[in-house]
Coordinates of C-alpha atoms in Angstrom, one line a residue:
Chain A
M300 CA 3.9 -15.8 -35.5
R301 CA 5.2 -12.8 -37.3
R302 CA 8.7 -11.7 -36.9
L303 CA 9.2 -9.3 -34.0
G304 CA 10.3 -5.9 -35.4
I305 CA 12.4 -3.1 -33.9
G306 CA 9.3 -1.8 -32.1
F307 CA 9.2 -4.9 -30.0
Y308 CA 12.8 -4.5 -28.8
L309 CA 12.4 -0.8 -28.2
L310 CA 9.5 -1.6 -25.8
L311 CA 11.3 -4.5 -24.3
C312 CA 14.3 -2.3 -23.3
P313 CA 12.6 -0.1 -20.7
F314 CA 10.7 -3.1 -19.3
A315 CA 14.0 -5.1 -18.9
L316 CA 15.9 -2.1 -17.5
W317 CA 13.2 -1.4 -14.9
L318 CA 12.9 -5.1 -13.9
L319 CA 16.7 -5.7 -13.8
L320 CA 17.9 -2.5 -12.2
L321 CA 15.2 -1.9 -9.7
I322 CA 13.9 -5.3 -8.8
I323 CA 16.1 -8.3 -9.7
L324 CA 19.6 -7.0 -9.3
P325 CA 19.0 -5.2 -6.0
H326 CA 17.5 -8.4 -4.5
L327 CA 20.3 -10.6 -5.7
N328 CA 22.7 -8.0 -4.4
M329 CA 21.0 -8.1 -1.0
L330 CA 21.2 -11.9 -1.0
E331 CA 25.0 -11.6 -1.7
V332 CA 25.5 -9.1 1.1
S333 CA 23.5 -11.3 3.5
L334 CA 26.1 -14.1 3.0
N335 CA 29.1 -11.8 3.7
L336 CA 31.0 -12.0 6.9
R337 CA 30.8 -8.7 8.8
S338 CA 34.4 -7.7 9.4
Y339 CA 36.5 -4.6 9.0
T340 CA 39.8 -6.3 9.0
T341 CA 39.8 -9.5 7.0
P342 CA 39.1 -9.5 3.3
K343 CA 35.6 -10.3 2.0
S344 CA 34.5 -13.9 2.7
Y345 CA 31.3 -15.9 2.7
T346 CA 29.5 -17.3 5.6
F347 CA 26.1 -18.3 6.9
Q348 CA 26.7 -16.6 10.2
N349 CA 24.1 -13.9 9.6
Y350 CA 21.4 -16.6 9.2
L351 CA 22.8 -18.6 12.2
N352 CA 22.4 -15.4 14.3
F353 CA 18.8 -15.4 13.4
F354 CA 18.2 -18.9 14.8
E355 CA 20.5 -18.5 17.8
Q356 CA 18.9 -15.3 19.1
P357 CA 15.5 -16.0 20.5
L358 CA 14.5 -12.3 20.1
Y359 CA 14.9 -12.4 16.3
W360 CA 13.2 -15.7 15.9
N361 CA 10.3 -14.9 18.2
T362 CA 9.7 -11.5 16.5
F363 CA 9.7 -13.3 13.1
V364 CA 7.1 -15.9 14.2
R365 CA 5.0 -13.3 16.0
T366 CA 4.9 -11.0 12.9
A367 CA 3.9 -13.9 10.7
W368 CA 1.2 -15.1 13.1
M369 CA -0.3 -11.6 13.8
S370 CA -0.3 -10.9 10.0
I371 CA -2.3 -14.1 9.3
L372 CA -4.7 -13.3 12.1
A373 CA -5.1 -9.7 10.8
T374 CA -5.8 -11.1 7.3
L375 CA -8.5 -13.5 8.6
L376 CA -10.1 -10.8 10.7
T377 CA -10.1 -8.4 7.8
L378 CA -11.8 -11.0 5.6
L379 CA -14.4 -11.8 8.3
I380 CA -15.3 -8.1 8.8
A381 CA -15.1 -7.2 5.1
F382 CA -17.1 -10.0 3.6
P383 CA -20.6 -9.1 4.9
M384 CA -20.0 -5.5 3.8
A385 CA -18.8 -6.5 0.4
Y386 CA -21.8 -8.8 0.0
Y387 CA -24.1 -6.0 1.0
I388 CA -22.5 -3.6 -1.6
A389 CA -22.4 -6.2 -4.4
K390 CA -25.7 -7.9 -3.9
L391 CA -28.1 -6.1 -1.6
A392 CA -27.5 -2.4 -2.2
K393 CA -28.9 -0.9 -5.5
G394 CA -28.3 2.1 -7.6
R395 CA -27.3 5.3 -5.8
S396 CA -26.8 3.8 -2.3
K397 CA -24.5 1.2 -3.8
T398 CA -22.3 3.8 -5.4
L399 CA -22.3 5.8 -2.3
L400 CA -21.4 2.9 -0.1
L401 CA -18.5 1.8 -2.3
M402 CA -17.2 5.4 -2.4
A403 CA -17.5 5.5 1.4
C404 CA -15.3 2.4 1.6
I405 CA -12.8 3.6 -0.9
L406 CA -12.4 7.3 0.0
P407 CA -10.6 7.0 3.4
F408 CA -7.9 5.0 1.7
W409 CA -7.0 7.8 -0.7
L410 CA -5.5 9.2 2.5
S411 CA -2.1 8.5 3.9
E412 CA -1.8 5.5 6.3
L413 CA 0.0 8.0 8.6
V414 CA -3.1 10.1 8.9
R415 CA -5.4 7.1 9.6
T416 CA -3.0 5.8 12.2
Y417 CA -2.8 9.2 13.8
G418 CA -6.6 9.2 14.1
W419 CA -6.5 6.0 16.0
M420 CA -3.7 7.3 18.2
I421 CA -5.8 10.3 19.2
I422 CA -8.7 8.0 20.1
L423 CA -6.8 5.3 21.9
R424 CA -4.1 7.1 23.8
E425 CA -4.2 7.7 27.5
S426 CA -5.4 11.2 27.2
G427 CA -7.5 10.2 24.2
L428 CA -11.1 10.3 23.2
L429 CA -12.1 6.7 24.3
S430 CA -10.5 7.1 27.7
G431 CA -12.2 10.5 28.1
L432 CA -15.6 9.3 27.1
L433 CA -15.4 6.3 29.5
R434 CA -14.5 8.7 32.3
Y435 CA -17.2 11.1 31.4
F436 CA -19.8 8.3 31.7
G437 CA -18.3 7.2 35.0
I438 CA -17.3 3.8 33.8
I439 CA -13.7 4.3 34.7
E440 CA -12.1 6.6 37.2
N441 CA -8.6 7.2 35.8
N442 CA -7.5 7.4 32.2
I443 CA -6.6 4.1 30.6
E444 CA -3.9 3.6 28.0
F445 CA -5.5 1.7 25.1
L446 CA -2.5 2.1 22.9
Y447 CA 0.7 0.0 22.9
N448 CA -0.9 -3.5 23.1
D449 CA -1.5 -6.3 20.6
A450 CA -5.2 -5.6 20.3
S451 CA -4.6 -2.0 19.2
I452 CA -2.0 -3.2 16.7
M453 CA -4.5 -5.6 15.3
L454 CA -7.1 -2.9 15.0
G455 CA -4.7 -0.7 13.2
L456 CA -3.6 -3.4 10.8
V457 CA -7.2 -4.4 10.0
Y458 CA -8.3 -0.8 9.4
T459 CA -5.3 -0.1 7.2
A460 CA -5.9 -3.1 5.0
M461 CA -9.7 -3.0 4.8
L462 CA -10.0 -1.5 1.4
F463 CA -7.7 -4.1 -0.2
M464 CA -10.1 -6.7 0.9
I465 CA -13.4 -5.0 0.1
V466 CA -12.6 -4.1 -3.5
P467 CA -11.6 -7.6 -4.7
L468 CA -14.5 -9.1 -2.8
V469 CA -17.0 -6.7 -4.3
S470 CA -15.8 -7.3 -7.8
A471 CA -15.8 -11.1 -7.4
L472 CA -19.3 -11.1 -5.9
E473 CA -20.7 -8.8 -8.5
S474 CA -20.0 -11.3 -11.2
L475 CA -22.1 -13.9 -9.4
D476 CA -25.5 -14.1 -11.0
D477 CA -28.5 -13.6 -8.6
S478 CA -30.3 -16.5 -10.2
H479 CA -27.6 -18.9 -8.9
I480 CA -28.3 -17.8 -5.3
E481 CA -32.0 -18.1 -5.9
A482 CA -31.6 -21.6 -7.3
G483 CA -29.7 -22.5 -4.1
Y484 CA -32.7 -21.4 -2.0
D485 CA -35.2 -23.0 -4.4
L486 CA -33.4 -26.3 -3.9
G487 CA -34.0 -26.0 -0.2
G488 CA -30.6 -24.7 0.9
S489 CA -30.3 -22.8 4.1
H490 CA -28.4 -19.4 4.3
W491 CA -25.3 -21.2 5.5
N492 CA -25.6 -23.9 2.7
V493 CA -25.9 -21.3 0.0
L494 CA -23.1 -19.2 1.4
R495 CA -20.8 -22.3 1.6
E496 CA -21.7 -24.0 -1.7
I497 CA -22.4 -21.1 -4.0
V498 CA -21.2 -17.7 -2.8
I499 CA -17.9 -18.5 -1.3
P500 CA -16.7 -20.8 -4.2
H501 CA -17.6 -18.1 -6.6
A502 CA -15.9 -15.4 -4.6
M503 CA -12.7 -17.5 -4.2
P504 CA -10.5 -15.5 -6.6
G505 CA -11.5 -12.3 -4.9
I506 CA -10.9 -13.8 -1.4
V507 CA -7.5 -15.1 -2.4
S508 CA -6.3 -11.9 -4.0
G509 CA -7.7 -9.8 -1.1
C510 CA -6.0 -12.1 1.5
I511 CA -2.6 -12.0 -0.3
I512 CA -2.6 -8.3 -0.5
V513 CA -3.7 -7.8 3.1
F514 CA -1.2 -10.3 4.3
M515 CA 1.6 -8.6 2.4
L516 CA 0.7 -5.2 3.7
S517 CA 0.6 -6.4 7.3
L518 CA 3.8 -8.4 7.1
G519 CA 5.7 -5.5 5.5
N520 CA 4.0 -2.8 7.6
Y521 CA 6.3 -0.7 9.7
L522 CA 4.2 2.4 10.4
T523 CA 1.2 0.9 12.2
P524 CA 3.0 -1.5 14.6
N525 CA 5.6 1.2 15.3
L526 CA 3.2 4.0 16.1
I527 CA 0.3 2.0 17.7
G528 CA 2.4 -0.7 19.2
G529 CA 5.2 1.5 20.6
K530 CA 8.6 0.2 21.7
D531 CA 7.3 -3.3 22.4
S532 CA 5.5 -4.0 19.2
L533 CA 8.2 -6.5 18.2
W534 CA 7.5 -6.3 14.4
F535 CA 10.1 -7.9 12.1
T536 CA 10.4 -4.9 9.8
E537 CA 11.6 -2.9 12.9
Q538 CA 14.4 -5.4 13.3
I539 CA 15.4 -4.8 9.7
F540 CA 15.2 -1.0 10.2
T541 CA 17.3 -1.3 13.4
Q542 CA 20.0 -3.4 11.7
F543 CA 20.2 -1.1 8.7
I544 CA 19.7 2.4 10.0
T545 CA 20.6 2.2 13.7
R546 CA 23.3 -0.4 13.9
F547 CA 24.5 0.0 10.4
N548 CA 24.9 -3.8 10.2
W549 CA 23.9 -4.3 6.6
E550 CA 24.9 -7.9 6.4
Q551 CA 22.6 -8.9 9.3
G552 CA 19.8 -6.6 7.9
S553 CA 20.1 -8.1 4.5
A554 CA 19.8 -11.6 6.0
F555 CA 16.6 -10.5 7.8
G556 CA 15.3 -9.0 4.6
I557 CA 15.8 -12.2 2.7
L558 CA 14.2 -14.2 5.4
L559 CA 11.1 -11.9 5.4
L560 CA 11.0 -12.2 1.6
L561 CA 11.1 -16.0 1.8
L562 CA 8.4 -16.1 4.4
S563 CA 6.1 -13.8 2.4
S564 CA 6.7 -15.7 -0.9
L565 CA 6.1 -19.0 0.8
I566 CA 2.8 -18.0 2.3
V567 CA 1.6 -16.3 -0.9
Y568 CA 2.6 -19.5 -2.8
L569 CA 0.8 -21.7 -0.3
G570 CA -2.3 -19.5 -0.5
L571 CA -2.3 -19.8 -4.3
L572 CA -1.7 -23.5 -4.1
L573 CA -4.5 -24.2 -1.7
S574 CA -7.0 -22.3 -3.6
G575 CA -5.9 -23.4 -7.0
Q576 CA -5.3 -19.9 -8.3
T577 CA -2.3 -18.4 -10.1
L578 CA -0.6 -15.1 -9.5
S579 CA -1.5 -13.7 -12.9
K580 CA -5.1 -14.6 -12.4
T581 CA -5.5 -13.1 -8.9
M582 CA -3.2 -10.0 -9.3
G583 CA -3.1 -9.2 -12.9
K584 CA -6.8 -8.5 -13.4
Chain B
M84 CA -32.2 -6.8 -1.9
I85 CA -32.3 -9.8 -4.1
P86 CA -36.1 -9.5 -4.3
S87 CA -36.9 -13.1 -4.7
I88 CA -35.1 -14.2 -1.6
P89 CA -36.8 -13.8 1.7
M90 CA -35.0 -12.3 4.7
S91 CA -36.7 -11.9 8.0
A92 CA -37.2 -8.3 9.3
P93 CA -35.0 -8.6 12.4
R94 CA -32.3 -10.2 10.3
Q95 CA -32.5 -7.3 7.8
R96 CA -32.3 -4.8 10.6
L97 CA -29.3 -6.5 12.1
Y98 CA -27.6 -6.4 8.7
K99 CA -28.3 -2.7 8.3
L100 CA -26.9 -2.1 11.8
Y101 CA -23.7 -3.9 10.8
V102 CA -23.3 -1.7 7.7
L103 CA -23.8 1.4 9.8
A104 CA -21.3 0.2 12.4
F105 CA -18.8 -0.5 9.6
L106 CA -19.2 3.0 8.2
I107 CA -18.7 4.6 11.6
F108 CA -15.6 2.5 12.0
L109 CA -14.3 3.8 8.7
V110 CA -15.0 7.4 9.3
L111 CA -14.3 7.7 13.1
P112 CA -10.4 8.2 13.0
L113 CA -10.7 10.7 10.2
A114 CA -13.4 12.7 11.9
V115 CA -11.4 12.8 15.1
V116 CA -8.3 14.1 13.2
V117 CA -10.4 16.9 11.6
G118 CA -12.2 17.8 14.9
F119 CA -9.0 18.2 16.9
S120 CA -7.4 20.4 14.3
F121 CA -9.7 23.1 15.7
N122 CA -9.0 22.5 19.3
D123 CA -7.3 25.4 21.1
S124 CA -4.9 23.2 23.1
L125 CA -1.3 22.4 22.7
F126 CA -2.0 18.7 22.5
P127 CA -4.3 16.8 20.1
A128 CA -6.3 15.5 23.1
L129 CA -9.2 16.1 25.4
P130 CA -10.3 18.4 27.1
W131 CA -11.8 20.6 24.5
Q132 CA -10.4 24.1 25.0
G133 CA -12.5 26.0 22.4
F134 CA -12.4 26.6 18.7
T135 CA -9.3 28.0 17.0
L136 CA -7.8 28.3 13.6
D137 CA -4.3 28.7 15.0
W138 CA -3.2 25.3 13.8
Y139 CA -3.6 26.6 10.3
F140 CA -2.7 30.3 10.5
G141 CA -0.8 30.7 13.8
T142 CA 2.4 32.7 13.3
Q143 CA 4.0 32.2 16.7
S144 CA 5.6 29.2 18.4
P145 CA 4.3 27.2 20.3
K146 CA 1.1 27.8 18.3
L147 CA 2.8 27.7 14.9
G148 CA 0.2 27.0 12.2
L149 CA 0.7 24.9 9.1
F150 CA 1.0 27.8 6.7
H151 CA 3.9 29.3 8.7
D152 CA 5.7 26.1 9.6
K153 CA 8.7 26.3 7.3
I154 CA 9.8 22.7 7.9
L155 CA 6.5 21.1 7.1
L156 CA 6.0 23.3 4.1
E157 CA 9.4 22.4 2.8
S158 CA 8.6 18.7 3.3
I159 CA 5.4 19.1 1.3
G160 CA 7.5 20.6 -1.5
N161 CA 9.9 17.6 -1.4
S162 CA 7.0 15.2 -1.5
A163 CA 5.4 17.0 -4.5
F164 CA 8.7 17.0 -6.3
I165 CA 9.2 13.3 -5.8
A166 CA 5.6 12.4 -6.6
L167 CA 5.8 14.4 -9.9
W168 CA 8.9 12.5 -11.0
V169 CA 7.5 9.2 -10.0
T170 CA 4.3 9.8 -11.9
V171 CA 6.1 10.8 -15.1
V172 CA 8.6 7.9 -15.0
A173 CA 6.1 5.2 -13.9
L174 CA 3.5 6.3 -16.5
A175 CA 6.1 6.2 -19.3
L176 CA 7.3 2.7 -18.3
A177 CA 3.8 1.5 -17.8
L178 CA 2.8 2.7 -21.3
C179 CA 5.7 0.7 -22.8
N180 CA 4.7 -2.4 -20.7
A181 CA 1.1 -2.1 -21.8
L182 CA 2.0 -2.0 -25.5
L183 CA 4.5 -4.8 -25.0
F184 CA 2.1 -7.2 -23.3
V185 CA -1.0 -6.4 -25.3
R186 CA 0.4 -5.9 -28.8
Y187 CA 3.1 -8.6 -29.1
Q188 CA 3.2 -12.3 -28.8
F189 CA 6.6 -13.6 -27.9
R190 CA 8.2 -16.5 -26.2
G191 CA 8.3 -16.3 -22.4
K192 CA 5.5 -13.7 -22.3
D193 CA 3.7 -15.4 -19.5
F194 CA 6.8 -15.7 -17.4
L195 CA 7.7 -12.0 -18.0
Y196 CA 4.2 -11.0 -17.0
V197 CA 4.6 -12.8 -13.7
L198 CA 7.9 -11.0 -13.2
M199 CA 6.2 -7.7 -13.9
L200 CA 3.7 -8.6 -11.0
L201 CA 6.6 -9.3 -8.6
P202 CA 6.8 -5.9 -7.0
L203 CA 3.2 -6.4 -5.7
V204 CA 4.4 -9.3 -3.5
I205 CA 7.6 -7.7 -2.2
P206 CA 7.1 -5.8 1.1
G207 CA 7.8 -2.1 0.7
V208 CA 10.5 -2.1 3.4
I209 CA 12.4 -4.9 1.6
L210 CA 12.2 -3.1 -1.7
G211 CA 13.6 0.0 -0.1
V212 CA 16.4 -1.8 1.6
S213 CA 17.5 -3.8 -1.4
I214 CA 17.7 -0.6 -3.5
L215 CA 19.6 1.1 -0.7
V216 CA 22.1 -1.8 -0.5
S217 CA 22.8 -2.1 -4.2
S218 CA 23.0 1.6 -5.0
S219 CA 25.3 2.2 -2.1
Q220 CA 27.6 -0.7 -3.0
F221 CA 27.7 0.4 -6.6
A222 CA 28.5 4.0 -5.5
N223 CA 31.2 2.7 -3.2
Y224 CA 32.7 0.6 -6.0
I225 CA 32.8 3.6 -8.3
E226 CA 34.3 5.8 -5.6
E227 CA 37.1 3.3 -5.0
A228 CA 37.8 2.6 -8.6
F229 CA 37.6 6.1 -10.0
A230 CA 37.7 8.3 -6.9
Y231 CA 34.4 9.9 -7.9
D232 CA 31.3 10.0 -5.7
I233 CA 28.0 9.6 -7.5
E234 CA 25.9 11.6 -5.1
W235 CA 22.5 10.6 -6.4
L236 CA 23.1 7.0 -5.5
R237 CA 23.3 8.0 -1.8
P238 CA 20.1 8.2 0.2
G239 CA 18.0 11.1 -1.0
A240 CA 15.3 12.3 -3.4
T241 CA 16.6 10.4 -6.5
L242 CA 16.7 7.1 -4.7
I243 CA 13.3 7.6 -3.3
V244 CA 12.0 8.2 -6.8
L245 CA 13.7 5.0 -8.0
G246 CA 12.3 3.0 -5.1
Q247 CA 8.8 4.2 -5.6
V248 CA 8.9 3.8 -9.4
A249 CA 9.9 0.1 -8.8
F250 CA 6.4 -0.8 -7.6
I251 CA 4.1 2.0 -8.8
T252 CA 5.1 1.1 -12.4
T253 CA 3.5 -2.3 -11.9
I254 CA 0.2 -0.8 -10.7
C255 CA 0.1 1.7 -13.6
S256 CA 0.9 -1.1 -16.1
L257 CA -2.0 -3.2 -14.8
V258 CA -4.4 -0.3 -15.3
L259 CA -3.1 0.6 -18.8
I260 CA -3.0 -3.1 -19.9
A261 CA -6.7 -3.6 -18.9
R262 CA -7.7 -0.5 -20.9
L263 CA -5.5 -1.3 -23.9
R264 CA -7.1 -4.8 -24.2
K265 CA -10.4 -3.1 -25.0
F266 CA -8.9 -1.2 -27.9
D267 CA -9.9 -2.3 -31.3
P268 CA -6.7 -2.6 -33.4
S269 CA -8.6 -2.1 -36.6
L270 CA -9.0 1.6 -35.7
E271 CA -5.2 2.0 -35.8
E272 CA -5.1 -0.1 -39.0
A273 CA -7.6 2.2 -40.6
A274 CA -5.4 5.2 -39.8
L275 CA -2.5 3.3 -41.4
N276 CA -4.6 2.6 -44.5
L277 CA -5.4 6.2 -44.7
G278 CA -1.7 6.9 -45.0
A279 CA -0.7 7.8 -41.5
S280 CA 2.8 6.7 -40.3
P281 CA 2.7 4.2 -37.4
W282 CA 3.9 6.9 -35.0
V283 CA 1.2 9.4 -36.2
A284 CA -1.5 6.6 -36.0
F285 CA -0.4 5.8 -32.5
L286 CA -0.5 9.5 -31.4
T287 CA -3.8 10.4 -33.0
V288 CA -5.8 7.2 -32.5
T289 CA -4.4 5.1 -29.6
V290 CA -3.2 7.8 -27.2
P291 CA -6.6 9.7 -27.3
F292 CA -8.3 6.3 -26.5
L293 CA -6.0 5.9 -23.5
R294 CA -6.0 9.5 -22.4
T295 CA -8.6 9.2 -19.6
T296 CA -6.9 6.1 -18.2
I297 CA -3.5 7.8 -18.3
V298 CA -4.9 10.7 -16.3
S299 CA -6.5 8.5 -13.6
A300 CA -3.4 6.2 -13.4
G301 CA -1.3 9.4 -13.1
I302 CA -3.5 10.6 -10.2
V303 CA -3.2 7.3 -8.4
S304 CA 0.5 7.1 -8.8
F305 CA 1.0 10.7 -7.6
L306 CA -1.1 10.0 -4.5
M307 CA 0.6 6.6 -3.9
S308 CA 4.0 8.3 -4.1
F309 CA 3.0 11.3 -2.0
E310 CA 1.7 9.0 0.8
N311 CA 4.3 6.2 0.6
F312 CA 6.1 5.5 3.8
N313 CA 7.7 2.1 4.0
T314 CA 9.9 2.3 0.9
T315 CA 10.7 6.0 1.5
L316 CA 11.7 5.4 5.1
M317 CA 14.7 3.3 4.0
L318 CA 15.9 5.7 1.3
V319 CA 15.4 9.1 2.9
G320 CA 18.3 11.5 3.0
S321 CA 18.5 15.0 4.5
D322 CA 15.5 16.3 2.6
A323 CA 12.6 14.5 4.2
P324 CA 9.3 14.2 2.4
L325 CA 6.1 14.9 4.3
T326 CA 5.2 11.4 5.5
I327 CA 8.7 11.1 7.1
A328 CA 8.6 14.6 8.6
M329 CA 5.2 13.9 10.1
F330 CA 6.3 10.5 11.4
Q331 CA 9.3 12.0 13.2
R332 CA 7.0 14.7 14.8
L333 CA 4.5 12.1 15.8
R334 CA 7.0 10.1 17.7
E335 CA 8.3 13.2 19.5
G336 CA 4.7 14.1 20.4
S337 CA 3.5 17.1 18.4
T338 CA 1.0 20.0 18.6
P339 CA -2.2 19.7 16.6
V340 CA -0.4 21.2 13.6
L341 CA -0.2 17.6 12.4
N342 CA -4.0 17.6 12.4
S343 CA -4.2 20.6 10.1
V344 CA -1.7 19.0 7.7
S345 CA -3.9 15.9 7.7
V346 CA -7.0 18.0 6.9
M347 CA -5.2 19.6 4.0
L348 CA -4.2 16.1 2.8
M349 CA -7.8 15.0 3.0
L350 CA -9.0 18.0 1.0
V351 CA -6.3 17.4 -1.7
S352 CA -7.0 13.6 -1.8
A353 CA -10.7 14.2 -2.1
L354 CA -10.3 16.7 -4.9
L355 CA -8.0 14.3 -6.8
A356 CA -10.5 11.4 -6.2
V357 CA -13.3 13.5 -7.6
I358 CA -11.3 14.4 -10.7
S359 CA -10.3 10.8 -11.2
V360 CA -13.9 9.5 -10.8
T361 CA -15.2 12.1 -13.2
F362 CA -12.7 11.0 -15.8
Q363 CA -13.6 7.4 -15.3
K364 CA -17.3 8.2 -15.8
K365 CA -16.4 10.0 -19.1
E366 CA -14.5 7.0 -20.2
K367 CA -17.6 4.8 -19.7
A368 CA -20.0 7.2 -21.4

């Protein structure tokens, strides 16, 4: 190995500054604040009280579990819906129609999540399009509120995250040689056999990276649960927001932040472990 | 179709139907937003009251159009200002990272690469909160010690730029690293042999090779910044960018002026997408 010259250190500096000042130190600082006792009178002291609050208050705990559970569900749903579409784009569509289909899947996501969520709100709300159409066809008599329930939150989460599933899936499936699939059928495999033994194992890196990104986006989402779910959406990021901005209880908010970070790291880690992938391989492509 | 693999006709039709349904699912909320931006009603809802352009050009409240809505226009300006800074800073950092990770071999490289990917698995809300906590604490410390308030460390445009740079840098780095890996170092060596200084060789050989990628990475980071919500929400001061301003109006219940803003966003995003795709095509050619 040749000696590293001044150029190396000049390039290392901005990298180190970015990583330290914007990522590592802020998170360590948040960890420290989460262990502080909230008090205006006594001098600074350390405590686990903020974490104990989390376990003692059923509201916090339930919101946490609910957010994790709904995010996992949203991830699986997104995968199920996206997979046939990705397979169609990667393997069945050819030439122009392939490019057009892929563009059609990507373009809506160049747009703000806010606009997409707004579209669903116009469709689903009580005076909205769906309610109006159903009334027009005489299926219902009075307007129905389709917003502010778990199903609509799920719809919003799946829609928002769709692209981040489709793109990794398409690129993983494209690298699968057609002849492997043919060989599977030649050897007498059924559709299901070929899918399970050949297509899915090959697409695994794409599936894992898609799932990780979608899960992260759902877990950390604030906008969609808040707008589509309304006051009772009970999303954990809303608890964090409330503690920080509304109640100005930064110690409690930091503890919540750390807990959410731990949860997301844990699930990402488990996902990588179960599928035998590494972060560099799935993300750093 | 994979030509050698039989698929029964009904199955094929079913598959096509699925693809069609998927595309409708993607386009529906956006079409609805566009449609209701022309509805002559004070609410973005049924019934249809006739066609109007008031939500773009209306000069009088309550039918104040986008082009006369000072608050919205100002927030668009704020967003553009932030996005421009984020793009410049993130691109500069990403270029350094790309050179660092492609050109140099050093101890701990794999570990640092994983650290570089970290922002992708940190939820945006947490990223925002951690930067809010640490910058405020630092500012408080300075204020107590030196009686001097560093204003830009308080919530506002600068903090938003920092928060967004934290994760957009990673995305730009990945794009630039992928491109730089395809660069043949002998080209730069040839320039050195012909008597160019390292700096001149870099500027005249490497940078032109990267130019198209830099442009498309720049477009992506501009859009990501412009449309970011989660991180921005935690760091916003008195000068709200567009997504925050729209969010506040959405919660209060707004006139269809939000639809016309969304349509403008669609047009700009589509334009940028086309530019980016054309550049990528050039790169491949």
